[in-house]
Amino acid sequence: MSDSESTSSEAKGKKRTLAPVLSKAPPLALVVFGASGDLATRKILPALSRLADQGVLDDGFTLIGVARTEWTDEEFRTHVTEATPDGGPRWEAVTERFKYVTGEYDHPDTFAQLKSHLDEADRIDGTGGNRIYYLATIPNVFGLVANALATHGCAQPATEDNFCRLVVEKPYGRDLQSALDLDKQVHTAFDESQVFRIDHYMGKETVQNVLALRFANAIFEPIWNRRYVEQVQITVAESLGVEHRGGFYETAGALRDIVQNHVMQVLALTLMESPTSTDADRVRDEKVKLLQAIAIPTPDEAVDRSVRGQYTAGTIGGEDVIGYRQEEDVSPDSQTETFLALRLSVNNWRWEGVPIHVRTGKRLPARVTEVVLQFRRAPFLLFDQRTSRELRPDALILRIQPDEGISLEFGAKVPGEKFHIRSVAMDFSYAEAFAGAEAAGGYERLLHDAMVGDATLFIRSDEVQQAWRIVDPYLQAWSEPGGALHPYAAGTWGPHLAEILVERSGNAWRNPEIDLELAGGRVTGLPQ
Ligand code: BG6
């Protein structure tokens, strides 16, 4: 069947099953620190169960949980089963050998027990001396655990026959200095090539598709620069509040929680130069170069080019919600930002002079992440301005989530006698184009890549450091008087000043149109 035939059969609604996406992993023992916690329960265990049921895990795979919660092996296995209600027979079979260690993260007994379980796994389960240590704990013990692994003989250099890797969750540090300190601790135990820093945005298919769009096609490259692009916008909006993570969020805020990591990663992939190959380091080299080109603001610029907000009570999707300061574990006079808009600039030949606007926030009208490349207007408008009032600047919109896809917006003639021009959208939808194909979830993909040793989607130490270099001045500037925090009602697009920030460069935010009642919070149709 030719490609065009296959496309037309999809159009008629026929489902096409694509080949399984993930290759088989080697034998290994996965050690999850923080195994009783929220991340392990909600993300890691379900992802592992799907990998097992797809036949990705080797027969010589096992898991050892480590945490402070006092559980026996049996209690841990019950927890695993409860966390993975959809697990099939293959997953059930593999969980029977899971082990659990109760202990403090720096106590010799914890590591002595762990070591004996690992030796036993090599002997009995056939894990072949391969290890992955996954740090899913609270961030302030990352360095401690990495060091303890080395001290107690659990961290060994990779050899031709065996690997030993460390997977680390975000946040990696809370500013440049703490990230450097953490790197120093981690690197005493593990070589950088053994360290896999996770940013779950890199596991999203649509984030990876930015690479495919840009570098598998020749049509976009000629216009992907300052000559044609007027501004770039990245929106990472969430309708949820801080849920039960108020305690953590109070120590983070939107800049640390989303901008330093997810936004910088999406930005780097969107604006970087083409790598010379898909080799992990070649891709990461280009991301680092782009991050290095992002201008680091002076304290005054940081205040001038940022808007911080905090949500107050409001309504989302017809439901009344409380303000941030009323959330569990949040101080009643908290100064933490739950919204942030920034204007960045990239000092290189491709992007000089193009404003890069990014914003993120909790309790915004919907959960939507998208990248917008807004193009310059036609140099001379042939048509009567009065009949082209509904013509907005052309734009390419990369919809990361939900409704994953890409839209190209441009002007078209409205049928009728007059030359009335209006913006319309040409839409590519992942769900329609690849109906029947099961994309691996973000955590499945990243766990798999760590198992097979592909570091492309993981964050290298110099990337993390550079991202902190960019955001640190904001943290410093906001701690001074003048680093104001502006309230916004839950269910709105943030403080009005965020609109003004963009208007100052002659632009406006492109807000996704949301029909909350009809679509239950999903984004529909054209932006306003
Ligand atoms: C996490 C943040 O990294 O990303 C959360 O800590 C946020 O605060 C989440 O809710 C958003 O991820 P996603 O995949 O839902 O966009």
Coordinates of C-alpha atoms and ligand atoms in Angstrom, one line a residue:
M1 CA 0.0 0.0 0.0
S2 CA 1.4 3.4 -0.9
D3 CA 1.6 6.2 1.6
S4 CA -1.1 8.1 -0.1
E5 CA -3.4 5.1 0.0
S6 CA -2.7 4.6 3.6
T7 CA -3.5 8.2 4.3
S8 CA -6.8 8.0 2.5
S9 CA -7.7 4.8 4.3
E10 CA -7.0 6.5 7.6
A11 CA -9.2 9.4 6.5
K12 CA -12.0 6.9 6.0
G13 CA -11.5 6.0 9.7
K14 CA -9.6 2.7 9.2
K15 CA -7.3 2.1 12.2
R16 CA -3.7 1.3 11.3
T17 CA -1.5 -0.4 13.9
L18 CA 2.0 0.7 13.7
A19 CA 5.0 -1.4 14.8
P20 CA 5.8 -1.5 18.5
V21 CA 7.8 1.6 19.3
L22 CA 10.3 0.5 21.9
S23 CA 13.1 -2.1 21.6
K24 CA 13.8 -4.8 24.2
A25 CA 15.8 -3.6 27.2
P26 CA 18.8 -5.5 28.6
P27 CA 18.7 -7.5 31.9
L28 CA 19.0 -5.1 34.9
A29 CA 18.1 -4.3 38.4
L30 CA 16.2 -1.1 38.9
V31 CA 16.6 0.5 42.3
V32 CA 14.0 3.1 43.1
F33 CA 14.8 5.4 46.0
G34 CA 11.5 7.0 47.2
A35 CA 9.6 3.8 46.2
S36 CA 6.7 4.5 48.5
G37 CA 6.3 8.1 47.3
D38 CA 3.9 9.8 45.0
L39 CA 6.1 9.9 41.9
A40 CA 6.9 6.2 42.1
T41 CA 3.3 5.3 42.7
R42 CA 1.7 7.6 40.0
K43 CA 4.3 7.5 37.3
I44 CA 7.2 5.1 37.6
L45 CA 5.3 1.9 38.6
P46 CA 2.5 2.3 36.0
A47 CA 5.1 3.1 33.3
L48 CA 7.1 -0.1 34.2
S49 CA 3.9 -2.2 34.1
R50 CA 3.2 -1.0 30.6
L51 CA 6.8 -1.7 29.5
A52 CA 6.5 -5.2 31.0
D53 CA 3.2 -5.9 29.2
Q54 CA 4.6 -4.7 25.9
G55 CA 7.4 -7.2 26.3
V56 CA 10.1 -4.5 26.6
L57 CA 11.5 -5.7 29.9
D58 CA 13.9 -8.6 29.8
D59 CA 13.4 -11.8 31.7
G60 CA 16.3 -10.7 33.8
F61 CA 14.6 -7.6 35.1
T62 CA 13.9 -6.8 38.7
L63 CA 13.1 -3.9 40.9
I64 CA 14.2 -3.1 44.4
G65 CA 12.3 -0.3 46.2
V66 CA 14.1 1.7 48.9
A67 CA 12.2 4.2 51.2
R68 CA 11.7 5.2 54.8
T69 CA 8.2 3.7 55.0
E70 CA 8.3 0.5 57.0
W71 CA 7.2 -2.2 54.6
T72 CA 8.1 -5.8 54.1
D73 CA 8.7 -7.2 50.6
E74 CA 5.2 -8.5 50.6
E75 CA 3.7 -5.1 51.6
F76 CA 5.7 -3.4 48.9
R77 CA 4.4 -5.9 46.3
T78 CA 0.8 -5.2 47.4
H79 CA 1.5 -1.5 47.0
V80 CA 2.9 -2.2 43.5
T81 CA -0.2 -4.2 42.5
E82 CA -2.5 -1.5 43.8
A83 CA -0.5 1.2 41.9
T84 CA -0.8 -0.7 38.7
P85 CA -4.4 -2.0 38.4
D86 CA -4.1 -2.3 34.6
G87 CA -1.0 -4.5 34.8
G88 CA -1.3 -7.7 32.8
P89 CA 0.1 -11.3 33.3
R90 CA 3.7 -10.4 32.3
W91 CA 3.8 -7.6 34.8
E92 CA 2.2 -9.8 37.5
A93 CA 4.9 -12.4 36.9
V94 CA 7.8 -10.0 37.2
T95 CA 6.5 -8.3 40.3
E96 CA 6.8 -11.6 42.3
R97 CA 10.5 -11.0 42.6
F98 CA 10.5 -7.4 43.7
K99 CA 12.3 -6.6 46.9
Y100 CA 12.1 -3.7 49.3
V101 CA 14.5 -2.1 51.7
T102 CA 13.3 0.1 54.6
G103 CA 15.8 2.6 55.7
E104 CA 17.3 6.1 55.9
Y105 CA 19.0 7.4 52.8
D106 CA 22.4 7.7 54.4
H107 CA 22.4 4.8 56.8
P108 CA 25.0 2.0 56.2
D109 CA 22.4 -0.7 56.9
T110 CA 20.2 0.5 54.1
F111 CA 23.0 0.1 51.6
A112 CA 24.3 -3.2 53.1
Q113 CA 20.8 -4.6 52.6
L114 CA 20.6 -3.1 49.1
K115 CA 23.9 -4.6 48.1
S116 CA 22.9 -8.0 49.3
H117 CA 19.6 -7.8 47.3
L118 CA 21.6 -6.7 44.2
D119 CA 24.0 -9.6 44.5
E120 CA 21.1 -12.0 45.0
A121 CA 19.3 -10.5 41.9
D122 CA 22.5 -11.1 39.8
R123 CA 22.7 -14.7 41.0
I124 CA 19.0 -15.7 41.0
D125 CA 17.2 -13.3 38.6
G126 CA 19.9 -13.0 36.0
T127 CA 20.2 -9.2 36.2
G128 CA 23.8 -9.6 34.9
G129 CA 25.4 -6.9 37.1
N130 CA 23.6 -4.1 35.4
R131 CA 22.1 -1.4 37.7
I132 CA 20.0 1.7 37.4
Y133 CA 19.5 3.8 40.5
Y134 CA 16.5 6.1 40.2
L135 CA 16.3 9.0 42.6
A136 CA 12.6 9.7 43.1
T137 CA 13.0 11.1 46.6
I138 CA 12.7 14.7 47.8
P139 CA 15.5 16.7 46.0
N140 CA 17.5 17.5 49.1
V141 CA 18.7 13.9 49.5
F142 CA 19.8 13.5 45.8
G143 CA 23.5 14.2 46.6
L144 CA 23.4 12.2 49.8
V145 CA 22.1 9.1 48.1
A146 CA 24.6 9.4 45.2
N147 CA 27.4 9.6 47.7
A148 CA 26.2 6.8 49.9
L149 CA 26.0 4.5 46.8
A150 CA 29.6 5.2 46.1
T151 CA 30.7 4.9 49.8
H152 CA 29.0 1.5 50.2
G153 CA 30.3 0.0 47.0
C154 CA 27.1 0.2 44.9
A155 CA 28.2 2.7 42.3
Q156 CA 30.8 1.3 39.9
P157 CA 32.1 2.7 36.6
A158 CA 30.5 1.4 33.4
T159 CA 32.5 -1.4 31.8
E160 CA 32.2 -3.2 28.4
D161 CA 30.0 -5.8 30.0
N162 CA 28.0 -3.9 32.6
F163 CA 26.4 -0.6 33.1
C164 CA 25.6 1.4 36.3
R165 CA 23.4 4.5 35.8
L166 CA 21.9 7.2 37.9
V167 CA 18.5 8.6 37.0
V168 CA 17.8 11.9 38.8
E169 CA 14.4 13.7 38.9
K170 CA 13.9 17.4 38.8
P171 CA 14.4 19.9 40.4
Y172 CA 18.1 19.6 39.9
G173 CA 19.3 22.3 42.4
R174 CA 17.4 25.4 43.3
D175 CA 19.8 27.9 41.7
L176 CA 23.1 27.8 39.9
Q177 CA 25.3 27.3 43.0
S178 CA 23.2 24.5 44.4
A179 CA 23.2 22.8 41.0
L180 CA 27.0 23.1 40.8
D181 CA 27.2 21.7 44.4
L182 CA 24.9 18.8 43.5
D183 CA 26.9 18.0 40.3
K184 CA 30.1 17.9 42.4
Q185 CA 28.5 15.4 44.8
V186 CA 27.0 13.3 42.0
H187 CA 30.3 13.3 40.0
T188 CA 32.3 12.0 42.9
A189 CA 30.2 8.8 42.5
F190 CA 29.2 8.7 38.8
D191 CA 30.8 9.9 35.6
E192 CA 28.6 12.4 33.7
S193 CA 28.0 9.7 31.0
Q194 CA 26.3 7.6 33.7
V195 CA 23.9 10.4 34.8
F196 CA 20.5 10.6 33.3
R197 CA 18.6 13.8 34.5
I198 CA 14.9 13.6 33.7
D199 CA 12.7 16.3 32.4
H200 CA 9.4 14.6 31.7
Y201 CA 8.6 17.2 28.9
M202 CA 11.4 15.5 26.8
G203 CA 9.4 12.3 27.0
K204 CA 6.4 13.9 25.3
E205 CA 6.0 12.8 21.7
T206 CA 5.0 16.3 20.6
V207 CA 8.1 17.8 22.1
Q208 CA 10.2 15.3 20.2
N209 CA 8.2 16.1 17.1
V210 CA 9.6 19.6 17.2
L211 CA 12.9 17.9 16.0
A212 CA 11.0 16.0 13.2
L213 CA 9.1 19.0 12.0
R214 CA 12.3 21.2 11.8
F215 CA 14.8 18.7 10.6
A216 CA 12.9 16.1 8.5
N217 CA 11.4 18.8 6.3
A218 CA 13.0 21.4 4.2
I219 CA 10.1 23.8 3.9
F220 CA 10.2 25.3 7.3
E221 CA 13.9 26.1 7.6
P222 CA 14.0 29.1 5.2
I223 CA 11.4 30.9 7.3
W224 CA 12.6 29.8 10.7
N225 CA 14.5 33.0 11.6
R226 CA 14.4 36.7 12.3
R227 CA 13.7 37.6 8.8
Y228 CA 10.2 36.0 8.8
V229 CA 9.4 35.4 12.5
E230 CA 8.1 38.4 14.4
Q231 CA 7.8 36.8 17.8
V232 CA 7.9 33.4 19.5
Q233 CA 5.6 32.5 22.3
I234 CA 5.6 29.5 24.7
T235 CA 2.6 29.0 26.9
V236 CA 2.6 26.3 29.6
A237 CA -0.8 26.7 31.2
E238 CA -2.4 24.6 33.8
S239 CA -6.0 24.7 35.1
L240 CA -5.1 22.8 38.3
G241 CA -3.8 24.6 41.4
V242 CA -1.0 23.2 43.6
E243 CA -3.2 20.2 44.7
H244 CA -1.5 18.6 47.7
R245 CA 2.0 19.9 46.8
G246 CA 1.7 23.3 48.5
G247 CA 4.6 22.6 50.8
F248 CA 6.9 21.8 47.9
Y249 CA 5.5 24.6 45.7
E250 CA 6.2 27.2 48.4
T251 CA 9.9 26.4 48.0
A252 CA 9.8 26.4 44.2
G253 CA 7.3 28.8 42.4
A254 CA 6.7 28.9 38.7
L255 CA 10.2 29.9 37.7
R256 CA 11.9 26.9 39.3
D257 CA 9.0 24.5 38.8
I258 CA 8.4 25.0 35.0
V259 CA 10.6 27.7 33.4
Q260 CA 14.1 26.6 34.4
N261 CA 13.4 23.1 33.1
H262 CA 10.4 22.4 30.8
V263 CA 10.2 25.9 29.2
M264 CA 14.0 26.0 28.6
Q265 CA 14.0 22.6 27.0
V266 CA 11.1 23.3 24.7
L267 CA 12.7 26.7 23.8
A268 CA 16.1 25.1 23.1
L269 CA 14.6 22.5 20.7
T270 CA 12.5 25.1 18.9
L271 CA 15.2 27.7 18.4
M272 CA 18.5 25.7 18.2
E273 CA 20.5 25.0 15.1
S274 CA 20.4 21.6 13.4
P275 CA 22.5 19.0 15.1
T276 CA 25.0 17.1 12.9
S277 CA 23.5 13.8 14.0
T278 CA 20.9 12.3 16.4
D279 CA 23.7 11.2 18.7
A280 CA 22.8 12.3 22.3
D281 CA 25.7 14.6 22.6
R282 CA 25.3 16.3 19.3
V283 CA 21.7 17.1 20.0
R284 CA 22.6 18.3 23.5
D285 CA 25.5 20.4 22.2
E286 CA 23.1 22.4 20.1
K287 CA 20.6 22.9 23.0
V288 CA 23.5 24.2 25.1
K289 CA 24.6 26.6 22.4
L290 CA 21.1 28.0 22.2
L291 CA 20.8 28.3 25.9
Q292 CA 24.2 30.1 25.9
A293 CA 22.8 32.6 23.4
I294 CA 19.8 33.6 25.7
A295 CA 20.6 37.0 27.1
I296 CA 21.2 37.0 30.9
P297 CA 19.4 40.0 32.3
T298 CA 20.8 42.6 34.6
P299 CA 18.7 43.0 37.8
D300 CA 16.8 46.0 36.3
E301 CA 16.1 44.1 33.1
A302 CA 14.9 41.1 35.1
V303 CA 12.3 43.3 36.9
D304 CA 11.4 45.1 33.7
R305 CA 10.9 42.0 31.6
S306 CA 9.0 39.8 33.9
V307 CA 5.6 39.7 35.5
R308 CA 4.9 37.5 38.5
G309 CA 1.5 36.6 39.6
Q310 CA -0.3 34.6 42.3
Y311 CA -3.9 33.3 41.9
T312 CA -6.7 34.4 44.1
A313 CA -10.1 32.7 44.4
G314 CA -12.0 32.4 41.1
T315 CA -14.0 30.1 38.8
I316 CA -12.7 27.5 36.4
G317 CA -15.0 25.5 34.2
G318 CA -18.0 26.7 36.2
E319 CA -16.4 25.6 39.5
D320 CA -15.4 27.9 42.3
V321 CA -11.8 27.4 43.4
I322 CA -9.8 28.8 46.3
G323 CA -6.9 31.2 46.1
Y324 CA -3.3 30.0 46.4
R325 CA -2.8 31.5 49.9
Q326 CA -5.7 29.4 51.1
E327 CA -4.3 26.1 49.8
E328 CA -3.0 23.4 52.2
D329 CA 0.6 24.0 53.5
V330 CA 0.7 27.5 51.9
S331 CA 1.6 30.5 54.0
P332 CA -1.3 33.1 54.3
D333 CA 1.1 35.8 53.2
S334 CA 3.1 33.7 50.7
Q335 CA 5.2 35.6 48.1
T336 CA 5.5 32.6 45.8
E337 CA 4.6 33.1 42.2
T338 CA 2.1 30.8 40.6
F339 CA 2.2 32.7 37.3
L340 CA 5.1 34.1 35.4
A341 CA 5.5 35.8 32.1
L342 CA 9.0 36.7 30.7
R343 CA 10.4 38.4 27.7
L344 CA 13.7 36.7 26.6
S345 CA 16.0 37.4 23.7
V346 CA 18.4 35.2 21.9
N347 CA 21.6 36.8 20.8
N348 CA 22.6 35.1 17.7
W349 CA 22.3 35.6 13.9
R350 CA 19.1 33.6 13.6
W351 CA 17.1 35.2 16.4
E352 CA 18.5 38.7 17.1
G353 CA 15.7 41.2 17.8
V354 CA 12.9 38.6 17.9
P355 CA 11.1 38.8 21.2
I356 CA 10.6 35.5 22.9
H357 CA 7.6 35.6 25.3
V358 CA 7.1 32.7 27.7
R359 CA 4.4 32.3 30.3
T360 CA 3.3 29.7 32.7
G361 CA 0.8 29.5 35.4
K362 CA -1.5 27.5 37.6
R363 CA -5.2 28.0 37.7
L364 CA -5.4 29.5 34.2
P365 CA -8.5 28.8 32.1
A366 CA -7.2 25.4 30.7
R367 CA -4.3 22.9 30.6
V368 CA -2.6 23.8 27.4
T369 CA 1.1 23.9 26.3
E370 CA 1.9 25.3 22.9
V371 CA 4.7 27.1 21.0
V372 CA 3.7 29.8 18.6
L373 CA 5.9 31.2 15.8
Q374 CA 4.2 34.3 14.7
F375 CA 5.2 35.6 11.3
R376 CA 5.7 39.1 10.0
R377 CA 2.8 40.7 8.2
A378 CA 2.7 41.1 4.5
P379 CA 4.9 44.2 3.7
F380 CA 2.0 45.9 1.9
L381 CA -1.7 45.0 2.4
L382 CA -3.4 45.0 -1.0
F383 CA -6.8 44.7 0.5
D384 CA -9.0 47.2 2.2
Q385 CA -8.0 47.3 5.9
R386 CA -11.7 47.5 6.8
T387 CA -12.4 44.1 5.2
S388 CA -9.3 42.4 6.6
R389 CA -9.9 43.3 10.3
E390 CA -10.2 39.7 11.2
L391 CA -6.8 38.9 9.6
R392 CA -4.2 38.2 12.3
P393 CA -0.5 37.7 11.7
D394 CA 0.2 34.3 10.2
A395 CA 1.4 31.7 12.7
L396 CA 2.6 28.2 13.1
I397 CA 1.4 26.7 16.3
L398 CA 2.9 23.6 17.8
R399 CA 0.3 22.1 20.1
I400 CA 2.3 20.1 22.7
Q401 CA -0.8 19.2 24.7
P402 CA -3.7 18.6 24.7
D403 CA -5.1 18.0 21.1
E404 CA -1.5 17.3 20.1
G405 CA -0.8 18.6 16.6
I406 CA 0.4 21.5 14.5
S407 CA -1.7 24.3 13.0
L408 CA -0.7 26.8 10.3
E409 CA -2.8 29.9 10.5
F410 CA -3.1 32.2 7.5
G411 CA -5.5 34.6 5.8
A412 CA -8.2 33.3 3.3
K413 CA -10.9 35.0 1.3
V414 CA -14.3 34.7 2.9
P415 CA -16.7 33.6 0.1
G416 CA -18.7 36.4 -1.4
E417 CA -18.4 39.4 -3.6
K418 CA -16.0 41.6 -1.6
F419 CA -12.4 40.8 -0.8
H420 CA -13.0 40.1 2.9
I421 CA -10.0 38.3 4.4
R422 CA -10.1 36.2 7.6
S423 CA -7.6 34.0 9.5
V424 CA -8.2 30.2 9.0
A425 CA -6.2 27.2 10.2
M426 CA -4.8 24.2 8.5
D427 CA -4.6 21.5 11.1
F428 CA -2.5 18.4 11.6
S429 CA -3.8 16.2 14.5
Y430 CA -1.7 13.5 15.9
A431 CA -4.7 11.5 17.0
E432 CA -6.2 11.5 13.5
A433 CA -3.0 11.0 11.5
F434 CA -1.7 8.1 13.7
A435 CA -5.0 6.6 14.7
G436 CA -4.3 3.1 16.2
A437 CA -0.7 3.9 17.1
E438 CA -0.1 3.7 20.8
A439 CA 2.5 6.3 21.7
A440 CA 4.5 5.4 24.7
G441 CA 3.8 7.7 27.6
G442 CA 6.6 10.1 28.7
Y443 CA 7.8 8.1 31.6
E444 CA 7.7 4.8 29.7
R445 CA 9.8 6.3 27.0
L446 CA 12.3 7.9 29.4
L447 CA 12.6 4.7 31.5
H448 CA 13.2 2.7 28.4
D449 CA 15.8 5.1 27.1
A450 CA 17.7 5.0 30.4
M451 CA 17.6 1.1 30.2
V452 CA 19.1 1.0 26.7
G453 CA 21.5 3.8 27.6
D454 CA 20.2 6.5 25.1
A455 CA 20.8 9.8 26.8
T456 CA 19.4 12.0 24.0
L457 CA 16.3 13.0 25.9
F458 CA 18.0 13.5 29.2
I459 CA 19.5 16.8 30.4
R460 CA 23.3 17.1 30.5
S461 CA 25.0 18.9 33.3
D462 CA 25.9 22.0 31.2
E463 CA 22.3 22.4 30.1
V464 CA 21.1 22.5 33.7
Q465 CA 23.7 24.9 34.7
Q466 CA 23.1 27.3 31.8
A467 CA 19.3 27.2 32.4
W468 CA 20.1 28.3 36.0
R469 CA 22.4 31.0 34.8
I470 CA 19.5 32.4 32.8
V471 CA 16.9 32.3 35.6
D472 CA 19.1 33.2 38.6
P473 CA 19.0 37.0 38.0
Y474 CA 15.1 36.9 38.3
L475 CA 15.3 35.1 41.6
Q476 CA 17.8 37.7 42.8
A477 CA 15.9 40.6 41.5
W478 CA 12.6 39.5 43.0
S479 CA 14.1 39.2 46.4
E480 CA 14.8 42.9 46.3
P481 CA 12.0 45.5 46.9
G482 CA 10.3 46.1 43.5
G483 CA 10.0 42.4 42.7
A484 CA 6.3 42.8 42.9
L485 CA 3.7 39.9 42.9
H486 CA 0.4 40.6 41.1
P487 CA -2.8 38.9 42.0
Y488 CA -4.9 37.3 39.3
A489 CA -8.3 35.6 39.6
A490 CA -8.2 31.8 39.1
G491 CA -9.7 31.1 35.6
T492 CA -8.1 34.1 33.9
W493 CA -4.9 34.3 31.8
G494 CA -2.9 35.9 34.6
P495 CA -2.3 39.5 35.7
H496 CA -3.1 42.3 33.2
L497 CA 0.5 43.4 33.3
A498 CA 1.4 40.2 31.4
E499 CA -0.6 41.6 28.4
I500 CA 1.3 44.9 28.7
L501 CA 4.6 43.1 28.7
V502 CA 3.9 41.7 25.3
E503 CA 2.2 44.8 24.0
R504 CA 5.4 46.8 24.6
S505 CA 6.9 44.9 21.7
G506 CA 3.8 45.6 19.5
N507 CA 2.4 42.1 20.0
A508 CA -0.3 40.2 21.9
W509 CA -0.6 36.8 23.5
R510 CA -2.4 34.3 21.4
N511 CA -4.8 32.8 23.8
P512 CA -6.2 29.4 22.8
E513 CA -9.9 29.6 22.5
I514 CA -11.6 27.5 25.1
D515 CA -15.1 26.3 25.2
L516 CA -15.1 24.9 28.7
E517 CA -18.7 23.9 28.7
L518 CA -18.7 22.1 25.4
A519 CA -15.2 20.6 25.6
G520 CA -14.8 20.0 29.3
G521 CA -11.7 22.1 29.4
R522 CA -10.2 21.0 26.1
V523 CA -9.0 23.6 23.7
T524 CA -11.0 24.0 20.5
G525 CA -10.9 26.0 17.3
L526 CA -8.9 29.1 16.6
P527 CA -7.3 31.3 19.1
Q528 CA -8.9 34.7 19.5
Ligands
BG6_1 C1 5.9 19.2 36.9 C2 5.6 20.3 37.8 O1 7.3 19.1 36.5 O2 5.1 19.4 35.7 C3 4.1 20.4 38.1 O3 6.3 20.1 39.0 C4 3.3 20.5 36.9 O4 3.9 21.5 39.0 C5 3.7 19.5 35.9 O5 2.0 20.4 37.2 C6 3.1 19.7 34.5 O6 3.3 18.6 33.7 P1 2.3 18.3 32.5 O7 2.9 17.1 31.8 O8 1.0 18.0 33.1 O9 2.3 19.5 31.6

